[in-house]
Amino acid sequence: MKKVLFTHMVSILLVTLFVAGLLLAIPRNLSKTTSAGDAQLNNYLQLKFLNINNPFQLALLQDVLDAAEPEGVQAHNSLITRLKNYETRQLEMMSRGAITRQELTWNRFFSLLLMFFRFLAIYLAVLFITYYAVETLAVYRFISTQADRPAFGHQMLNIWGRWLGHDPSLKKISLVGSFITLLFKTAVKALAYLVLFAPAYVIAYSVKSDFETSSDLFMILLAVFSNGLLLTYSNKFYTFLRNEARKGYVETARVKNLDARWEIDVEQGISHKRILHPLKDFQGHILQHIFINARFQYVNSIKEQASFLITGLMIIEMALNIHKHLSYELLQQILYRNYSIVLVILILIFYLVKFTEIGVDMLRFKWMKKIGM
Amino acid sequence: MNNREFNIRIEADHTLLLDIERFRLETGKITFLLGESGIGKTLISKALYGLLDSEPWEVQINGQPYYRYLKEGPVGRWQRDGFFVFQEPSSHLNPLLTIEQQLNEGDLAGNSYEPNILRRLWQNVAYKEIEDILKVFPKPFRPSGGEKQRVLLSMAFKKMQHFRPQKETLYIFDEPTGNLDDVYRNQVVAFLLEEYRKNPFTILFITHDYSLINELYRNHGDVLPQMRFKELQRVAENQLELKKFDTDGYLKWLEKAHPLQSGSLTGRKSLLTVEPQFKVFDRSFRIFADASHTRPAPLKVLSGKITYLKAPSGVGKTTLAKIIMGLIPAQQVHFELGALSFTEQTGRMRWQKQVWGKRAGMVFQHAEEALDLRSTVRQIFKGLPVQQKMTRNRVLKELSFIFEAPLQNTLLQRQVFHLSGGQKQRLNLLRTFILNVDLIILDEPLNGLDFNSIQRVLKMIQRKLNDGKGFLLISHNEEIFDRFIPEELQYYLWFQ
Amino acid sequence: MKRKLGTALNNLYKKKDQWWLLTGSIIFLLLWVWDRLFLNAPALRFLQIGFLNTLIISTLVILISLILAWVIIQKMFFFRGRNWAWAELLLTFFLNLIRSIPQIVGVLLGYVLITILLQLSILTASWQTLLLMAAIIALFVFLELVDLMQERITFYQSLDFYNAMKVCGISSFRIINFNILWKNSRGHILNKLIALFGVSIFLQCSVDFIISVGLSTKVSALNLPVTLGSLLAKIDSKQDILAIGYSFSHPARLSRLFLQHLQGISVAFSIVFLLIMIYKISNGYAERHRL
């Protein structure tokens, strides 16, 4: 544990030093670039009779320059494009009502910190909810496959096969009934897949067109039910369950005659109550052997899940333009090229990722210590 | 008679794995099932006990689908009253539950026979130490393989003593002594036969440890009439047959065995000399020339000779072999490999440049791990540092020394994965035997081989010895190797 | 004949990856036919270009990722074999530096770089832009492939497998590349590449969407190649998507979705269904090969 913790700390230290170095270096470089870039345009921007917002005047300027210097047509084109871009940026900044250049002050830093804590709270809430949902969905799916219940697609193909088989003993009406039921179930499942796999912004824009800063609950729900997070990770947990089910110790549990029925709420089976419980325990059933091992295997994947979740949350805040949220702020500062603030936000997010990793490693080591590894 | 015969066909992913007709299990008798590893002994026993009911297995028994066999066959009763002791004890214990928890769940919960059984299986060990083991969560390195195997056996004995088995009750033991040295093996067999004598029941005892036969003949002659020795043999691809094993023939062969090499020890080139004391993993080891560990001596391997290094399992024989091959760094060691001298300070690149495949080679004990199972037989021989190119014909010629004739052309294109355990082990040996090296280290070379293959491998070793090559051998198969290697070339390893 | 078809379909259904590749392609074909019939020509042209560009970028991403990962792995194990701990440490530090930047932020910063290069007229041809977009995404996703390759190699090195071959004099290069990566891990690598294809589509669409709604619309819309993400960000597409939610509360309007709001619906469906399809193919492949 100490070695892993040390590696994390070294990594945090090195990245912090790296970012600190950049923080010291960037403003100087940036001001150089900006002034160099502006110098070429300044001559024209200072012409009082030239309104760069007017396309007609820009076209006229290009004609005049081309006439005066026929050999410099390409250079004139480039100049006009840059003047237009300058105008675009100006317009955009005006439309946002934002201040383009911002210094990194203590006040600014604390406001970023507040945004970070808000981000952290949402992140933790989503992480816990999704972890519970991932486990629960995976267990339900695992029980269903162990019970050898065929998938909807397979059932449909079977019905089709029986229909084609012209078995006179079969009543076609009952086949039609089964087919319709299955079709309905498949449609519901397909819809659920479409929703759960949709990027958050697709779901969000199908529900509302503008997003308030106070809608943290909306964000939590969106983060849980979008971007494929739930399905991807419940599938991962399910894969661990399946892999563990093939291990030798499950055979040993079987020959000791532990409960082994893969049905819900029946004798020697598993109850809904036990599956839905946040601290799942299947004592007496061979699922307990499989589950505790799969859970142990999954611990490392929490890091991956957390990292995916952070990306998802950032996409939500950026894509939905949710004001006063950390990622929206990051987007704005990238746009205005306030790289010092960008770096501060990035390092805060890096710390979040690292502390999650440390937390997960500590949890893993706690379990490993318990089993004497 | 109530004897049962089964026609068993097992497929996985629509590929036929094995097909056997008239697999006979005699009620109330002890069937010893021999045969090379990987031939299908475990699969057959699991199929009979009803454990192959999930993907990817597709099983037919007596022409019936498996679900019908599970419903109508004897399996329900067997599962209720009997037990199955699996091989590979490491994977058959749950790493996240203590040994004690695992000894007290399901049918085993709440019966009080445990302490006596544990004392019996851990003879010469204080009960306090056994209690310590009970509190342990099984890990790859602790308890040891032998202890884990005894834990699995304890489960079987617990059930046996709690639910007195009837004649029909089936207990299956799959390589139950593979991780035990001969002393513990004999204790387990004695315990099992003691229970059997009380009230006979049906036992299927799977093993490829042929030396067990001698022990049974020597010490359990009274039960011999109740024992059946059978060997699984391949009669065609995936087609198996259960044949009676000629125990007398085996015992006679052993009796007539002569040392593998001839000629005196003097005047031979020294291929390897290891100083008697070395240290690794903070533990000091010593090599002795006698079994009572009184005469420390440097371990020597001479050209044309085979040197046998002995020690109880887990003492560090393989570790020494790996130190010699530069795979494990020692804290203190000195040895000479031909004209080259090595110490704990020698850089790893030296082995790569001067030893591996040039002066020495090593055959690892688990062919399943040592070979690339996804490669074809031909690809196994690619990339070896041999002067003569490994053409198709040359590979076929080399294979003909260890594989049954006639060799099929398709063999070269077969994936190693699809070979039987014995075939893999022979391939594992051949890969190193092909190299033009003076010294070969053999780690458990008879692992998983049937009697036929054992004889072939011994011939291979003899051929190399005749070419002046030397061997360092590590094996727990003392009954066989003691007959083939003279005492002056036997060394004993012990730690302080 | 009918029965044979039924059996063939049943067999195909068992190979979930191939099943999803086939049914997914059919569904996209149907969508295209529907759009050809009911979507206006300019929008259809944009949709086709956006769809193709998205697939081209993602294909490039996995190719670049594969090359990057392979080169890094060679270097890493070369350093390890030579005991050059400092070189290995330096390489690991740079990899961790990339790892420490959330993928979305990295790609976003990369896109800002592209817009700058476009403004400075350094990037002129659209293929250059596509390639650079792919390279930037690859830079932030290829580490998953490095991790996988490293994990596989380390796993096999911990078995006798690696040492047994080494002591026979077989070169480490051959063992790592032929025996471990090619013979024993190509299924895992292919599966990871399929997953990266999905991640790449997800990141690409998200960043394109963010850039289109967040950054200078003139710069991005005019100069960056059209992709599904940028198409989704168009105001008419957003209105089309909003119509989905509206249709739930007003079911009578449901039929309009597939005729009047076709552009946005098609774009959104293409993104979501592509992601589902890749997820299913990847899982099916993993299950079939027991990865």
PDB file of N, CA and C in Angstrom, chain C residues 157-214:
ATOM      1  N   GLN C 157       4.473 -12.871 -18.708  1.00  0.00           N
ATOM      2  CA  GLN C 157       5.818 -12.910 -18.126  1.00  0.00           C
ATOM      3  C   GLN C 157       5.791 -13.526 -16.736  1.00  0.00           C
ATOM      4  N   SER C 158       4.635 -13.413 -16.063  1.00  0.00           N
ATOM      5  CA  SER C 158       4.561 -13.979 -14.718  1.00  0.00           C
ATOM      6  C   SER C 158       4.388 -15.505 -14.773  1.00  0.00           C
ATOM      7  N   LEU C 159       4.015 -16.021 -15.936  1.00  0.00           N
ATOM      8  CA  LEU C 159       3.888 -17.478 -16.077  1.00  0.00           C
ATOM      9  C   LEU C 159       5.240 -18.046 -16.529  1.00  0.00           C
ATOM     10  N   ASP C 160       5.325 -19.374 -16.504  1.00  0.00           N
ATOM     11  CA  ASP C 160       6.546 -20.005 -16.992  1.00  0.00           C
ATOM     12  C   ASP C 160       6.711 -19.806 -18.494  1.00  0.00           C
ATOM     13  N   PHE C 161       5.596 -19.559 -19.156  1.00  0.00           N
ATOM     14  CA  PHE C 161       5.531 -19.326 -20.599  1.00  0.00           C
ATOM     15  C   PHE C 161       6.726 -18.517 -21.126  1.00  0.00           C
ATOM     16  N   TYR C 162       6.923 -17.361 -20.551  1.00  0.00           N
ATOM     17  CA  TYR C 162       7.938 -16.415 -21.040  1.00  0.00           C
ATOM     18  C   TYR C 162       9.350 -16.944 -20.749  1.00  0.00           C
ATOM     19  N   ASN C 163       9.572 -17.329 -19.497  1.00  0.00           N
ATOM     20  CA  ASN C 163      10.905 -17.804 -19.115  1.00  0.00           C
ATOM     21  C   ASN C 163      11.290 -19.088 -19.837  1.00  0.00           C
ATOM     22  N   ALA C 164      10.295 -19.971 -20.025  1.00  0.00           N
ATOM     23  CA  ALA C 164      10.590 -21.239 -20.684  1.00  0.00           C
ATOM     24  C   ALA C 164      11.080 -20.991 -22.107  1.00  0.00           C
ATOM     25  N   MET C 165      10.516 -20.001 -22.762  1.00  0.00           N
ATOM     26  CA  MET C 165      10.956 -19.711 -24.132  1.00  0.00           C
ATOM     27  C   MET C 165      12.292 -18.987 -24.122  1.00  0.00           C
ATOM     28  N   LYS C 166      12.436 -18.105 -23.139  1.00  0.00           N
ATOM     29  CA  LYS C 166      13.677 -17.324 -23.059  1.00  0.00           C
ATOM     30  C   LYS C 166      14.888 -18.244 -22.851  1.00  0.00           C
ATOM     31  N   VAL C 167      14.749 -19.208 -21.950  1.00  0.00           N
ATOM     32  CA  VAL C 167      15.906 -20.076 -21.675  1.00  0.00           C
ATOM     33  C   VAL C 167      16.209 -21.024 -22.838  1.00  0.00           C
ATOM     34  N   CYS C 168      15.282 -21.084 -23.785  1.00  0.00           N
ATOM     35  CA  CYS C 168      15.577 -21.861 -24.993  1.00  0.00           C
ATOM     36  C   CYS C 168      16.296 -20.978 -26.003  1.00  0.00           C
ATOM     37  N   GLY C 169      16.518 -19.719 -25.667  1.00  0.00           N
ATOM     38  CA  GLY C 169      17.256 -18.823 -26.553  1.00  0.00           C
ATOM     39  C   GLY C 169      16.379 -18.069 -27.539  1.00  0.00           C
ATOM     40  N   ILE C 170      15.060 -18.144 -27.363  1.00  0.00           N
ATOM     41  CA  ILE C 170      14.165 -17.404 -28.266  1.00  0.00           C
ATOM     42  C   ILE C 170      14.205 -15.924 -27.861  1.00  0.00           C
ATOM     43  N   SER C 171      14.258 -15.020 -28.852  1.00  0.00           N
ATOM     44  CA  SER C 171      14.439 -13.600 -28.522  1.00  0.00           C
ATOM     45  C   SER C 171      13.182 -13.011 -27.866  1.00  0.00           C
ATOM     46  N   SER C 172      13.411 -12.029 -26.985  1.00  0.00           N
ATOM     47  CA  SER C 172      12.286 -11.376 -26.288  1.00  0.00           C
ATOM     48  C   SER C 172      11.361 -10.712 -27.304  1.00  0.00           C
ATOM     49  N   PHE C 173      11.951 -10.170 -28.369  1.00  0.00           N
ATOM     50  CA  PHE C 173      11.146  -9.484 -29.386  1.00  0.00           C
ATOM     51  C   PHE C 173      10.120 -10.456 -29.977  1.00  0.00           C
ATOM     52  N   ARG C 174      10.587 -11.651 -30.284  1.00  0.00           N
ATOM     53  CA  ARG C 174       9.679 -12.647 -30.871  1.00  0.00           C
ATOM     54  C   ARG C 174       8.624 -13.087 -29.846  1.00  0.00           C
ATOM     55  N   ILE C 175       9.077 -13.313 -28.613  1.00  0.00           N
ATOM     56  CA  ILE C 175       8.117 -13.800 -27.597  1.00  0.00           C
ATOM     57  C   ILE C 175       7.024 -12.740 -27.381  1.00  0.00           C
ATOM     58  N   ILE C 176       7.456 -11.474 -27.246  1.00  0.00           N
ATOM     59  CA  ILE C 176       6.472 -10.423 -26.967  1.00  0.00           C
ATOM     60  C   ILE C 176       5.552 -10.204 -28.170  1.00  0.00           C
ATOM     61  N   ASN C 177       6.143 -10.079 -29.332  1.00  0.00           N
ATOM     62  CA  ASN C 177       5.323  -9.705 -30.480  1.00  0.00           C
ATOM     63  C   ASN C 177       4.575 -10.870 -31.105  1.00  0.00           C
ATOM     64  N   PHE C 178       5.280 -11.975 -31.293  1.00  0.00           N
ATOM     65  CA  PHE C 178       4.607 -13.098 -31.952  1.00  0.00           C
ATOM     66  C   PHE C 178       3.770 -13.900 -30.964  1.00  0.00           C
ATOM     67  N   ASN C 179       4.428 -14.402 -29.904  1.00  0.00           N
ATOM     68  CA  ASN C 179       3.717 -15.322 -29.017  1.00  0.00           C
ATOM     69  C   ASN C 179       2.690 -14.634 -28.127  1.00  0.00           C
ATOM     70  N   ILE C 180       3.084 -13.490 -27.547  1.00  0.00           N
ATOM     71  CA  ILE C 180       2.142 -12.880 -26.591  1.00  0.00           C
ATOM     72  C   ILE C 180       1.115 -12.009 -27.318  1.00  0.00           C
ATOM     73  N   LEU C 181       1.606 -11.029 -28.086  1.00  0.00           N
ATOM     74  CA  LEU C 181       0.642 -10.081 -28.663  1.00  0.00           C
ATOM     75  C   LEU C 181      -0.144 -10.684 -29.828  1.00  0.00           C
ATOM     76  N   TRP C 182       0.551 -11.350 -30.720  1.00  0.00           N
ATOM     77  CA  TRP C 182      -0.162 -11.854 -31.913  1.00  0.00           C
ATOM     78  C   TRP C 182      -0.934 -13.134 -31.599  1.00  0.00           C
ATOM     79  N   LYS C 183      -0.240 -14.124 -31.051  1.00  0.00           N
ATOM     80  CA  LYS C 183      -0.894 -15.416 -30.871  1.00  0.00           C
ATOM     81  C   LYS C 183      -1.898 -15.432 -29.719  1.00  0.00           C
ATOM     82  N   ASN C 184      -1.575 -14.722 -28.649  1.00  0.00           N
ATOM     83  CA  ASN C 184      -2.406 -14.859 -27.446  1.00  0.00           C
ATOM     84  C   ASN C 184      -3.215 -13.626 -27.094  1.00  0.00           C
ATOM     85  N   SER C 185      -3.019 -12.523 -27.811  1.00  0.00           N
ATOM     86  CA  SER C 185      -3.744 -11.316 -27.401  1.00  0.00           C
ATOM     87  C   SER C 185      -4.445 -10.612 -28.543  1.00  0.00           C
ATOM     88  N   ARG C 186      -4.377 -11.151 -29.754  1.00  0.00           N
ATOM     89  CA  ARG C 186      -4.949 -10.369 -30.844  1.00  0.00           C
ATOM     90  C   ARG C 186      -6.458 -10.227 -30.702  1.00  0.00           C
ATOM     91  N   GLY C 187      -7.097 -11.237 -30.122  1.00  0.00           N
ATOM     92  CA  GLY C 187      -8.535 -11.120 -29.864  1.00  0.00           C
ATOM     93  C   GLY C 187      -8.814  -9.987 -28.888  1.00  0.00           C
ATOM     94  N   HIS C 188      -8.013  -9.924 -27.833  1.00  0.00           N
ATOM     95  CA  HIS C 188      -8.182  -8.861 -26.835  1.00  0.00           C
ATOM     96  C   HIS C 188      -7.930  -7.496 -27.465  1.00  0.00           C
ATOM     97  N   ILE C 189      -6.883  -7.446 -28.311  1.00  0.00           N
ATOM     98  CA  ILE C 189      -6.538  -6.156 -28.928  1.00  0.00           C
ATOM     99  C   ILE C 189      -7.641  -5.720 -29.886  1.00  0.00           C
ATOM    100  N   LEU C 190      -8.120  -6.681 -30.663  1.00  0.00           N
ATOM    101  CA  LEU C 190      -9.187  -6.337 -31.611  1.00  0.00           C
ATOM    102  C   LEU C 190     -10.420  -5.850 -30.850  1.00  0.00           C
ATOM    103  N   ASN C 191     -10.723  -6.534 -29.774  1.00  0.00           N
ATOM    104  CA  ASN C 191     -11.883  -6.136 -28.984  1.00  0.00           C
ATOM    105  C   ASN C 191     -11.707  -4.729 -28.417  1.00  0.00           C
ATOM    106  N   LYS C 192     -10.491  -4.449 -27.969  1.00  0.00           N
ATOM    107  CA  LYS C 192     -10.214  -3.110 -27.433  1.00  0.00           C
ATOM    108  C   LYS C 192     -10.326  -2.065 -28.542  1.00  0.00           C
ATOM    109  N   LEU C 193      -9.865  -2.439 -29.749  1.00  0.00           N
ATOM    110  CA  LEU C 193      -9.945  -1.488 -30.860  1.00  0.00           C
ATOM    111  C   LEU C 193     -11.414  -1.191 -31.199  1.00  0.00           C
ATOM    112  N   ILE C 194     -12.242  -2.222 -31.132  1.00  0.00           N
ATOM    113  CA  ILE C 194     -13.676  -1.991 -31.390  1.00  0.00           C
ATOM    114  C   ILE C 194     -14.221  -1.019 -30.343  1.00  0.00           C
ATOM    115  N   ALA C 195     -13.838  -1.263 -29.083  1.00  0.00           N
ATOM    116  CA  ALA C 195     -14.306  -0.378 -27.999  1.00  0.00           C
ATOM    117  C   ALA C 195     -13.768   1.032 -28.220  1.00  0.00           C
ATOM    118  N   LEU C 196     -12.507   1.154 -28.647  1.00  0.00           N
ATOM    119  CA  LEU C 196     -11.930   2.482 -28.883  1.00  0.00           C
ATOM    120  C   LEU C 196     -12.639   3.195 -30.036  1.00  0.00           C
ATOM    121  N   PHE C 197     -13.084   2.402 -30.997  1.00  0.00           N
ATOM    122  CA  PHE C 197     -13.848   2.971 -32.109  1.00  0.00           C
ATOM    123  C   PHE C 197     -15.098   3.670 -31.535  1.00  0.00           C
ATOM    124  N   GLY C 198     -15.748   2.984 -30.586  1.00  0.00           N
ATOM    125  CA  GLY C 198     -16.930   3.566 -29.943  1.00  0.00           C
ATOM    126  C   GLY C 198     -16.570   4.796 -29.123  1.00  0.00           C
ATOM    127  N   VAL C 199     -15.489   4.691 -28.345  1.00  0.00           N
ATOM    128  CA  VAL C 199     -15.065   5.830 -27.513  1.00  0.00           C
ATOM    129  C   VAL C 199     -14.745   7.019 -28.417  1.00  0.00           C
ATOM    130  N   SER C 200     -14.101   6.716 -29.535  1.00  0.00           N
ATOM    131  CA  SER C 200     -13.722   7.783 -30.456  1.00  0.00           C
ATOM    132  C   SER C 200     -14.965   8.484 -31.014  1.00  0.00           C
ATOM    133  N   ILE C 201     -15.970   7.711 -31.380  1.00  0.00           N
ATOM    134  CA  ILE C 201     -17.207   8.328 -31.888  1.00  0.00           C
ATOM    135  C   ILE C 201     -17.837   9.195 -30.805  1.00  0.00           C
ATOM    136  N   PHE C 202     -17.861   8.650 -29.595  1.00  0.00           N
ATOM    137  CA  PHE C 202     -18.470   9.379 -28.477  1.00  0.00           C
ATOM    138  C   PHE C 202     -17.742  10.707 -28.227  1.00  0.00           C
ATOM    139  N   LEU C 203     -16.412  10.635 -28.158  1.00  0.00           N
ATOM    140  CA  LEU C 203     -15.628  11.855 -27.878  1.00  0.00           C
ATOM    141  C   LEU C 203     -15.757  12.851 -29.027  1.00  0.00           C
ATOM    142  N   GLN C 204     -15.649  12.302 -30.221  1.00  0.00           N
ATOM    143  CA  GLN C 204     -15.694  13.158 -31.402  1.00  0.00           C
ATOM    144  C   GLN C 204     -17.018  13.915 -31.488  1.00  0.00           C
ATOM    145  N   CYS C 205     -18.120  13.163 -31.327  1.00  0.00           N
ATOM    146  CA  CYS C 205     -19.439  13.797 -31.414  1.00  0.00           C
ATOM    147  C   CYS C 205     -19.591  14.825 -30.294  1.00  0.00           C
ATOM    148  N   SER C 206     -19.122  14.451 -29.085  1.00  0.00           N
ATOM    149  CA  SER C 206     -19.292  15.360 -27.950  1.00  0.00           C
ATOM    150  C   SER C 206     -18.498  16.641 -28.174  1.00  0.00           C
ATOM    151  N   VAL C 207     -17.249  16.502 -28.592  1.00  0.00           N
ATOM    152  CA  VAL C 207     -16.424  17.699 -28.762  1.00  0.00           C
ATOM    153  C   VAL C 207     -16.943  18.534 -29.921  1.00  0.00           C
ATOM    154  N   ASP C 208     -17.307  17.887 -31.011  1.00  0.00           N
ATOM    155  CA  ASP C 208     -17.864  18.635 -32.137  1.00  0.00           C
ATOM    156  C   ASP C 208     -19.116  19.396 -31.710  1.00  0.00           C
ATOM    157  N   PHE C 209     -19.923  18.727 -30.899  1.00  0.00           N
ATOM    158  CA  PHE C 209     -21.146  19.361 -30.416  1.00  0.00           C
ATOM    159  C   PHE C 209     -20.805  20.555 -29.525  1.00  0.00           C
ATOM    160  N   ILE C 210     -19.874  20.311 -28.586  1.00  0.00           N
ATOM    161  CA  ILE C 210     -19.490  21.388 -27.655  1.00  0.00           C
ATOM    162  C   ILE C 210     -18.902  22.565 -28.436  1.00  0.00           C
ATOM    163  N   ILE C 211     -18.033  22.253 -29.363  1.00  0.00           N
ATOM    164  CA  ILE C 211     -17.388  23.319 -30.141  1.00  0.00           C
ATOM    165  C   ILE C 211     -18.430  24.084 -30.950  1.00  0.00           C
ATOM    166  N   SER C 212     -19.348  23.338 -31.521  1.00  0.00           N
ATOM    167  CA  SER C 212     -20.339  24.000 -32.364  1.00  0.00           C
ATOM    168  C   SER C 212     -21.279  24.880 -31.561  1.00  0.00           C
ATOM    169  N   VAL C 213     -21.607  24.464 -30.350  1.00  0.00           N
ATOM    170  CA  VAL C 213     -22.498  25.327 -29.554  1.00  0.00           C
ATOM    171  C   VAL C 213     -21.699  26.292 -28.685  1.00  0.00           C
ATOM    172  N   GLY C 214     -20.462  25.937 -28.410  1.00  0.00           N
ATOM    173  CA  GLY C 214     -19.714  26.720 -27.428  1.00  0.00           C
ATOM    174  C   GLY C 214     -18.728  27.691 -28.003  1.00  0.00           C
TER     175      GLY C 214
END
